[in-house]
PDB file of C-alpha atoms in Angstrom:
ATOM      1  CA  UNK A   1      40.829 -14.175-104.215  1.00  0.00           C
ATOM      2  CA  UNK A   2      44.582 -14.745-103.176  1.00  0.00           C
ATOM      3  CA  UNK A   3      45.920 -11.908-105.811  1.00  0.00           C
ATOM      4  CA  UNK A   4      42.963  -9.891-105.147  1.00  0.00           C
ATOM      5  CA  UNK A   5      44.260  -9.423-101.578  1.00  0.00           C
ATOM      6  CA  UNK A   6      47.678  -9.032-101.902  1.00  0.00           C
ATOM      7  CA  UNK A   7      46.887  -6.823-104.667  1.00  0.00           C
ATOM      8  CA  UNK A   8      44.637  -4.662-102.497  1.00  0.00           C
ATOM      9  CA  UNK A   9      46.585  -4.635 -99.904  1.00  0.00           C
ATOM     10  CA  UNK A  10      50.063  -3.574-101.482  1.00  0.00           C
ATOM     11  CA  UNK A  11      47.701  -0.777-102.893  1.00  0.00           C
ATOM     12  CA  UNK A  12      47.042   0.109 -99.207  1.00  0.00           C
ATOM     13  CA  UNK A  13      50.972  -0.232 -98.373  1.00  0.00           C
ATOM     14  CA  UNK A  14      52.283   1.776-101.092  1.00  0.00           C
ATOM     15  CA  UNK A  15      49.823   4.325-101.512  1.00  0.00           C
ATOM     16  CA  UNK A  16      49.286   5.836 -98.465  1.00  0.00           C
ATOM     17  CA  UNK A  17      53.017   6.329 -97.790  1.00  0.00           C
ATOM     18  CA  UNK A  18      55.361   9.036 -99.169  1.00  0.00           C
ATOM     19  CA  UNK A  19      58.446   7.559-101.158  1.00  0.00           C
ATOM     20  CA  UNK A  20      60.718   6.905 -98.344  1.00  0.00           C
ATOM     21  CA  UNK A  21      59.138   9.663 -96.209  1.00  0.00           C
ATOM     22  CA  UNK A  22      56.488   9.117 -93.160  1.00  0.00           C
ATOM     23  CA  UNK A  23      52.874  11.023 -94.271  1.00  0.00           C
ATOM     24  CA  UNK A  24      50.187  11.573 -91.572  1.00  0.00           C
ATOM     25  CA  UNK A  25      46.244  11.558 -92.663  1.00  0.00           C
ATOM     26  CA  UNK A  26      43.191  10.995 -90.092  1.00  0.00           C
ATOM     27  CA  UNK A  27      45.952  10.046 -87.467  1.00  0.00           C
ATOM     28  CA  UNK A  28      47.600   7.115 -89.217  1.00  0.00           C
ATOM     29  CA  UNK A  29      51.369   7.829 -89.833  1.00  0.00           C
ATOM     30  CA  UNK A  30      52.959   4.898 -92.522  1.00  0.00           C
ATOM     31  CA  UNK A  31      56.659   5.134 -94.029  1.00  0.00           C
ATOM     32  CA  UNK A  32      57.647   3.402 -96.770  1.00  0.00           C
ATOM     33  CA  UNK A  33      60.748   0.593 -97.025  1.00  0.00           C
ATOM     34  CA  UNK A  34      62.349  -0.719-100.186  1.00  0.00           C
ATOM     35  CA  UNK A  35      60.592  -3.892 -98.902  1.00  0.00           C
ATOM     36  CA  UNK A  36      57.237  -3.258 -99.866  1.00  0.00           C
ATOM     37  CA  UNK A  37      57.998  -2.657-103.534  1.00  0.00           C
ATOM     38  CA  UNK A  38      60.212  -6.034-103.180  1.00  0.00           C
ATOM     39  CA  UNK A  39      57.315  -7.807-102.096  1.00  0.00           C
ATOM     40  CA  UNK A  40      54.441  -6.489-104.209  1.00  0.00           C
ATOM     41  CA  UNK A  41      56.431  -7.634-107.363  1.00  0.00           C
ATOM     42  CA  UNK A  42      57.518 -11.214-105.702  1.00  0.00           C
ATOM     43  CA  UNK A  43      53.718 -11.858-104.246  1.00  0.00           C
ATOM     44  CA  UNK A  44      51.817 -10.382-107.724  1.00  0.00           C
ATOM     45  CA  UNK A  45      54.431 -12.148-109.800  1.00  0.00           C
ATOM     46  CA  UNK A  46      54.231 -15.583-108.606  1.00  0.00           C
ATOM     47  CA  UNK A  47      50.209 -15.996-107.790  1.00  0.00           C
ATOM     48  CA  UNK A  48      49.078 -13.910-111.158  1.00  0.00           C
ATOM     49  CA  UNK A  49      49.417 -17.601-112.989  1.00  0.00           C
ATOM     50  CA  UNK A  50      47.136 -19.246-110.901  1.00  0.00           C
ATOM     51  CA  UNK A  51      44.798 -16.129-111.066  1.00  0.00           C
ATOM     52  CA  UNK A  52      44.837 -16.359-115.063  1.00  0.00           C
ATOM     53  CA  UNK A  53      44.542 -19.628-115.939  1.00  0.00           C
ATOM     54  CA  UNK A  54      41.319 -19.987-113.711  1.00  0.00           C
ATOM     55  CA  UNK A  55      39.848 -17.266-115.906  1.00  0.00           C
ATOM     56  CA  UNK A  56      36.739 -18.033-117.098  1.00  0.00           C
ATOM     57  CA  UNK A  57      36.444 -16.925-120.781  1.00  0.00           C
ATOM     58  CA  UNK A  58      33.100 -17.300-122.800  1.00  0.00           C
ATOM     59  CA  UNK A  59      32.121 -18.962-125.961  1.00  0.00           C
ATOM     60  CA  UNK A  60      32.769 -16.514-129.193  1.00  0.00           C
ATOM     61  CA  UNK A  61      31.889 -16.441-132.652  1.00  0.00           C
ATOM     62  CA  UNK A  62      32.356 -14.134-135.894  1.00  0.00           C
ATOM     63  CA  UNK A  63      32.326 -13.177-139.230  1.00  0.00           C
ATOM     64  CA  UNK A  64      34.365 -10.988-141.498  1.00  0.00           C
ATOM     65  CA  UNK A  65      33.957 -11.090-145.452  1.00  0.00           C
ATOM     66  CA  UNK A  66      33.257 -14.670-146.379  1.00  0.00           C
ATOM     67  CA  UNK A  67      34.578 -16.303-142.904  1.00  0.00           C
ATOM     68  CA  UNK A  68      31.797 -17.587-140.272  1.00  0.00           C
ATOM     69  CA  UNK A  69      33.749 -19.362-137.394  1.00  0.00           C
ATOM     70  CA  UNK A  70      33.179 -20.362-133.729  1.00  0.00           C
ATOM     71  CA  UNK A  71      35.156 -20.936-130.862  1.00  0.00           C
ATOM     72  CA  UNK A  72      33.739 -23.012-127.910  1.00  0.00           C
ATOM     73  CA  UNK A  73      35.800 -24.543-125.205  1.00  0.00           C
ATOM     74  CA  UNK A  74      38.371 -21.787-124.790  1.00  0.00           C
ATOM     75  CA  UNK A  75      40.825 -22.305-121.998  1.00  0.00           C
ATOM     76  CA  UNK A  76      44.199 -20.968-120.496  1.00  0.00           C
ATOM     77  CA  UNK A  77      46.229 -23.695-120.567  1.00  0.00           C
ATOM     78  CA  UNK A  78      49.642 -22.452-119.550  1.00  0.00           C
ATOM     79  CA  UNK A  79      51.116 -18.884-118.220  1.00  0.00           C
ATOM     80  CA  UNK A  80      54.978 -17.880-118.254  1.00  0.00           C
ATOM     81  CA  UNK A  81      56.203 -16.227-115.028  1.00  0.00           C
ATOM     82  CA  UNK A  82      55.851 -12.155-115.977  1.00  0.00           C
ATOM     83  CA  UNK A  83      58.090  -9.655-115.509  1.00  0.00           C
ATOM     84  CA  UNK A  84      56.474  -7.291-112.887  1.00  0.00           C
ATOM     85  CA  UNK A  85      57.249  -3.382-111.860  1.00  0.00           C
ATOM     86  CA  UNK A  86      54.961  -1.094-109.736  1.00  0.00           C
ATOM     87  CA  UNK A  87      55.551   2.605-108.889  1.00  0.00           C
ATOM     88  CA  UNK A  88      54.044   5.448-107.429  1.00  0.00           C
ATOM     89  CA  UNK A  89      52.414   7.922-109.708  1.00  0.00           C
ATOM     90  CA  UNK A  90      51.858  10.962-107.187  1.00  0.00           C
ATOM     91  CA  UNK A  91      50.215  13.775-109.752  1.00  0.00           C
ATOM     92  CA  UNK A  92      47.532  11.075-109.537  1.00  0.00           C
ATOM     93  CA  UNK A  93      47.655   9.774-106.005  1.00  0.00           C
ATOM     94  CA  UNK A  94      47.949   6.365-107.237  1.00  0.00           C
ATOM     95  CA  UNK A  95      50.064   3.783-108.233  1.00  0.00           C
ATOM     96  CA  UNK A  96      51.824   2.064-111.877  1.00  0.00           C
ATOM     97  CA  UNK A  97      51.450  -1.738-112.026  1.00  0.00           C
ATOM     98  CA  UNK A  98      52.897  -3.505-114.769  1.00  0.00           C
ATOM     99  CA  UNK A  99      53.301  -7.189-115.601  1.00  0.00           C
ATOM    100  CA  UNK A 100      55.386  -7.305-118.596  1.00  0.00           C
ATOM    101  CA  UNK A 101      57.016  -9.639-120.949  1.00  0.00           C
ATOM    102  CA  UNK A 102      55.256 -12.694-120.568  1.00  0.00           C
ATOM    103  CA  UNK A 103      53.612 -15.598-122.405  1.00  0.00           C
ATOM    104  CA  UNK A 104      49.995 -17.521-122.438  1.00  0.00           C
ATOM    105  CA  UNK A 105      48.563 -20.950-124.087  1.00  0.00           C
ATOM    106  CA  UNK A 106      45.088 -20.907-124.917  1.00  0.00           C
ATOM    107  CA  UNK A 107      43.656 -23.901-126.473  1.00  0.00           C
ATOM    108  CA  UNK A 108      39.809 -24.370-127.957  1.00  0.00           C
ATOM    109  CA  UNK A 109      37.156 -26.349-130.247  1.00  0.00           C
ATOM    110  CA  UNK A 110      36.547 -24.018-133.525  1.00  0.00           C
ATOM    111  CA  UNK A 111      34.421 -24.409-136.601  1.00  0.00           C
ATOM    112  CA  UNK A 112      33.972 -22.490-139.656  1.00  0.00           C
ATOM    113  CA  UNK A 113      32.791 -21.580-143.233  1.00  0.00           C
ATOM    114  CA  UNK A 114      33.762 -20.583-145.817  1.00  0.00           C
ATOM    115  CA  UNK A 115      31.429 -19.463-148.670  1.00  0.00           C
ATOM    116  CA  UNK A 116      32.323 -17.334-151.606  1.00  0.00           C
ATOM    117  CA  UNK A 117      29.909 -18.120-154.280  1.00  0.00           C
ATOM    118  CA  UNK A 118      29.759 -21.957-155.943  1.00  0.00           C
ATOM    119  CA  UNK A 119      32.706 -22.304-153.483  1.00  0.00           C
ATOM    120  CA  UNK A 120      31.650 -23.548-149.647  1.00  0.00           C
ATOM    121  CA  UNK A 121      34.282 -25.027-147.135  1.00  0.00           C
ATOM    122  CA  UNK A 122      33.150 -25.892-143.787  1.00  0.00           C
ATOM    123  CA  UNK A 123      35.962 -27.296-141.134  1.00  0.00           C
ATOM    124  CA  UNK A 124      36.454 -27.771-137.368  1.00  0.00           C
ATOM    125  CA  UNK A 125      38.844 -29.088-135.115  1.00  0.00           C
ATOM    126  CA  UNK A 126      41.054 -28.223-131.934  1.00  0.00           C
ATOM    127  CA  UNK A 127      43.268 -24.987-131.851  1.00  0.00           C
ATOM    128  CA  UNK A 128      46.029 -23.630-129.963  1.00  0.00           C
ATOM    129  CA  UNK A 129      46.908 -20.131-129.322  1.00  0.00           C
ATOM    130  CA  UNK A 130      50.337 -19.311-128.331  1.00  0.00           C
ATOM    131  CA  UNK A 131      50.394 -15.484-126.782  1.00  0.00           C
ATOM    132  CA  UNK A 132      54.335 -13.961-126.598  1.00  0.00           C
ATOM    133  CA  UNK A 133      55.250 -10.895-125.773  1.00  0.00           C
ATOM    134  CA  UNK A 134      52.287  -9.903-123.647  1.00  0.00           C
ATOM    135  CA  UNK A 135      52.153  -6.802-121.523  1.00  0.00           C
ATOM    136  CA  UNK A 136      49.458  -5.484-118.806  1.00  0.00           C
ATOM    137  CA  UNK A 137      49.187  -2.491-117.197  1.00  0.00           C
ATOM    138  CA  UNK A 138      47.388  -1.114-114.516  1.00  0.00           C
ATOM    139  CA  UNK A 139      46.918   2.167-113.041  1.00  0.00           C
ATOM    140  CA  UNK A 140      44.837   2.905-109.386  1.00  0.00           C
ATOM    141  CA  UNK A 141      44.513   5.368-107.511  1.00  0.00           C
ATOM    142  CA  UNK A 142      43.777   5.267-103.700  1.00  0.00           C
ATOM    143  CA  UNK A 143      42.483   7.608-100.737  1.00  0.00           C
ATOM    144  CA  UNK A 144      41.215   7.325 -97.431  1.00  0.00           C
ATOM    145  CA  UNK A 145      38.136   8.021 -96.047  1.00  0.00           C
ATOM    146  CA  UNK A 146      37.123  10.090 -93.558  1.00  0.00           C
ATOM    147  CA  UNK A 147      36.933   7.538 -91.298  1.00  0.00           C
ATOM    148  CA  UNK A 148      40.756   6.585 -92.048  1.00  0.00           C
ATOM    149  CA  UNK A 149      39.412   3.893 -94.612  1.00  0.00           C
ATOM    150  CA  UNK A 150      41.657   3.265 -97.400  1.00  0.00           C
ATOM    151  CA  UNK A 151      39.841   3.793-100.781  1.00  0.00           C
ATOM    152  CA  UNK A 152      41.019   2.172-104.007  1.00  0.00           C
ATOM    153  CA  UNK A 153      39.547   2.742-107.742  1.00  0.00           C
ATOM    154  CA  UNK A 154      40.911   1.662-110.938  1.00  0.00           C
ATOM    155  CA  UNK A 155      42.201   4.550-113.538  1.00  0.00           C
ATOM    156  CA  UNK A 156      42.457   2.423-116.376  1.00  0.00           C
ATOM    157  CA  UNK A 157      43.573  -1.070-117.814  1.00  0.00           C
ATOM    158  CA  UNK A 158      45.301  -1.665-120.886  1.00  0.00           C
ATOM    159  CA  UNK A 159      46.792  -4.709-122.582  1.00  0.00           C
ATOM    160  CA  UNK A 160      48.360  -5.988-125.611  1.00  0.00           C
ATOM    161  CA  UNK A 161      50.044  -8.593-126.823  1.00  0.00           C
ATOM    162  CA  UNK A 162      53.079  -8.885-129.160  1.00  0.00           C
ATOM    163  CA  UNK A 163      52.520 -11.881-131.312  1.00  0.00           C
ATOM    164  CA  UNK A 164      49.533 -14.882-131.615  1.00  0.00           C
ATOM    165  CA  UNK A 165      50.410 -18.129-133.241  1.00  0.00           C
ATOM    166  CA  UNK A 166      48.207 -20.184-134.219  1.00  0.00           C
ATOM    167  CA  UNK A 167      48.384 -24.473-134.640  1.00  0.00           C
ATOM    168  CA  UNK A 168      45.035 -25.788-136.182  1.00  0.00           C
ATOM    169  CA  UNK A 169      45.384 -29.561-135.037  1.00  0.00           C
ATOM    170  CA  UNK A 170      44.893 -32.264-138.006  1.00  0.00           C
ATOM    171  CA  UNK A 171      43.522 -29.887-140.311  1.00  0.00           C
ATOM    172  CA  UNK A 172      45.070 -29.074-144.104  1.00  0.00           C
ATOM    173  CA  UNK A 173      46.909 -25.713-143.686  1.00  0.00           C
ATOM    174  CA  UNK A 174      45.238 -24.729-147.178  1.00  0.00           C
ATOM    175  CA  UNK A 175      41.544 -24.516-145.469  1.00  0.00           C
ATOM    176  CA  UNK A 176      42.742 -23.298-141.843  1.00  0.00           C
ATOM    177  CA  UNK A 177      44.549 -20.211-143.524  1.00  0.00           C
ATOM    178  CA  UNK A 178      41.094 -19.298-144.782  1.00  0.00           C
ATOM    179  CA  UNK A 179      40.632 -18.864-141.024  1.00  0.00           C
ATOM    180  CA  UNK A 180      43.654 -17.896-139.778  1.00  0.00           C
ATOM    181  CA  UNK A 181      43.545 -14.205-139.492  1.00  0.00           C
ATOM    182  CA  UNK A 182      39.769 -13.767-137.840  1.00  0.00           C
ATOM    183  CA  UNK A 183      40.380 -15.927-135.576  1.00  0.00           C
ATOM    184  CA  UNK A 184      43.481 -14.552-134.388  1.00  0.00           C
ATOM    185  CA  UNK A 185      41.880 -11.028-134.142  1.00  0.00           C
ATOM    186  CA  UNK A 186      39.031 -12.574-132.207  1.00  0.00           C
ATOM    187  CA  UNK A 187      41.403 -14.389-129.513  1.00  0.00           C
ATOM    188  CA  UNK A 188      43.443 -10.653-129.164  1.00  0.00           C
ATOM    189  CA  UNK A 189      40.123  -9.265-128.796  1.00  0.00           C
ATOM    190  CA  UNK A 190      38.666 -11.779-126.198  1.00  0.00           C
ATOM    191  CA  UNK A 191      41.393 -12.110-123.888  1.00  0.00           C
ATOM    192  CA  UNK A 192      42.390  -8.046-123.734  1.00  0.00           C
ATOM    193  CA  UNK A 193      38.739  -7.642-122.690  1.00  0.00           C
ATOM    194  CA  UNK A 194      38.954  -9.991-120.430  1.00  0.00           C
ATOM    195  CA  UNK A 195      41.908 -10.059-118.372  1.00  0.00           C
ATOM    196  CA  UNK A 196      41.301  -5.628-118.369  1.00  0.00           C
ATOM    197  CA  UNK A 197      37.509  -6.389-116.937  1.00  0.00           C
ATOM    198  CA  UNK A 198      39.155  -8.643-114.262  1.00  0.00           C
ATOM    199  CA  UNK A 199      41.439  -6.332-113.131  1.00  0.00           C
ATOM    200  CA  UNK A 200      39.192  -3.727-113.612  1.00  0.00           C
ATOM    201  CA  UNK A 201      36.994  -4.981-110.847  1.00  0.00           C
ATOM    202  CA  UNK A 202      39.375  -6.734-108.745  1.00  0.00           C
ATOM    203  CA  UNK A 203      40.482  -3.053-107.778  1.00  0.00           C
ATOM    204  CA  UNK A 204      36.798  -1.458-107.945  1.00  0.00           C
ATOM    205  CA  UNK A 205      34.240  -4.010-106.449  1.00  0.00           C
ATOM    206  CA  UNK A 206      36.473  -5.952-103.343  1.00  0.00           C
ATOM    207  CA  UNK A 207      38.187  -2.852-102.249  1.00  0.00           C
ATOM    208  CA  UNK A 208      36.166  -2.121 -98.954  1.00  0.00           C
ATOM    209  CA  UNK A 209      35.796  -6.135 -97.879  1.00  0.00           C
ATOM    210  CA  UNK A 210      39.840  -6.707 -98.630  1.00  0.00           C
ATOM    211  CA  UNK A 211      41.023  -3.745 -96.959  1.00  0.00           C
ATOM    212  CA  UNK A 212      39.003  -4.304 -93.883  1.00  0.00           C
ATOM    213  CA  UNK A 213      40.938  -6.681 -93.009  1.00  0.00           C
ATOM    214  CA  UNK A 214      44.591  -5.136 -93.142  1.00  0.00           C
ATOM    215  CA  UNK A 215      44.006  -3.915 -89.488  1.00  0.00           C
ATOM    216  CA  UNK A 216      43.824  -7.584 -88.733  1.00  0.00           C
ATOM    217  CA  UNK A 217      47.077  -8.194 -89.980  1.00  0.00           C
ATOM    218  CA  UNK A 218      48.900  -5.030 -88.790  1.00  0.00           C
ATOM    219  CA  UNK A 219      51.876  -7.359 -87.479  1.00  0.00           C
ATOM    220  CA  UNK A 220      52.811  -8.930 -90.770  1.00  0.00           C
ATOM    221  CA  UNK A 221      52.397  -5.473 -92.280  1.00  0.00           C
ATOM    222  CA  UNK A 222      54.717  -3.735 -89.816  1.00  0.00           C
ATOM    223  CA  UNK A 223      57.539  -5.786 -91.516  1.00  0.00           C
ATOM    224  CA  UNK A 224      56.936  -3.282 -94.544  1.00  0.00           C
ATOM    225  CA  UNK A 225      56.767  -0.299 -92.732  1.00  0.00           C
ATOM    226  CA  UNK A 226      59.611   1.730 -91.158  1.00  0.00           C
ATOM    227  CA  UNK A 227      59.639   2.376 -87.467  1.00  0.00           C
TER     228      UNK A 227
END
């Protein structure tokens, strides 16, 4: 809930001012400082860890050719500090958020099988999943109301990551390279989903109850704003 309201509410901040000039809709004049991109990066950057490592992610299983596999178990285990950058996009009256250049640890329980005629090979054991080079971007767009409400609704998530390693723990690397690759496309798949639906509905679904209560804070947001 902590990134979902600074989120919000830097949405609210950034949008409905001009870039570095004051604009005026349903009464409510705002002006923009260098200070509120300063601390939407610092404030996104430093609680988006906690936010993804309490991400819930469900039980998954496959098959492709001759590979059946499961994974069970699957948690975040460890997030780098990203890289973050937001900007205003005014063709759409929105905003750019970006968290770039950053790393994940996922570990979980797998088991599979392998069966290509006489030949069967079954195996399970404990995985890790090390994610580098990951990148997630964000694009919202806000409005108010005509009750002077701000308004905030997701454009579109997307995310992708550079390069998954994986360490099959205890097992002969013979067998686990029968695995290897499905697995590897199943964790891209799982977390991309994901993290995007999170996002996704952290801007679309706690808008209204989040931004209700910026007018409750109006003091700490007047450090932001230019006189």
């Amino acid at each position: 809930m902590a990134v979902q309201v600074a989120l919000l509410f830097i949405l609210a901040l950034v949008e409905l001012c001009a870039s570095g000039n004051p604009r005026t809709k349903h009464g409510y004049t705002y002006k923009a400082t260098k200070n509120v991109v300063q601390f939407a990066s610092e404030t996104i950057s430093g609680q988006v860890n906690q936010k993804l490592q309490a991400l819930g992610l469900p039980n998954q299983s496959g098959r492709e050719g001759d590979v059946i596999y499961n994974l069970t178990n699957i948690k975040i285990k460890k997030v780098s500090p990203p890289r973050s950058s937001i900007s205003l996009v005014p063709e759409e009256k929105g905003i750019y958020f970006g968290l770039k250049d950053f790393d994940m640890s996922v570990d979980a329980d797998w088991q599979g099988k392998y069966k290509k005629g006489w030949l069967q090979i079954s195996s399970k054991g404990k995985v890790n999943a090390s994610l580098s080079g990951i990148s997630l971007v964000e694009t919202a767009s806000l409005d108010v109301d005509e009750s002077g409400k701000p308004q905030a609704y997701s454009g579109g998530c997307s995310f992708s990551i550079g390069k998954v390693d994986l360490d099959f723990q205890g097992n002969n690397s013979i067998v686990t390279n029968l695995f290897r690759g499905p697995i590897e496309e199943k964790v891209r798949e799982i977390m991309q989903r994901r993290i995007c639906e999170e996002v996704v509905d952290v801007v679309n679904k706690n808008t209204e109850r989040t931004l209700a209560g910026i007018a409750l804070i109006s003091g700490a947001a007047s450090v932001f704003l230019g006189a």
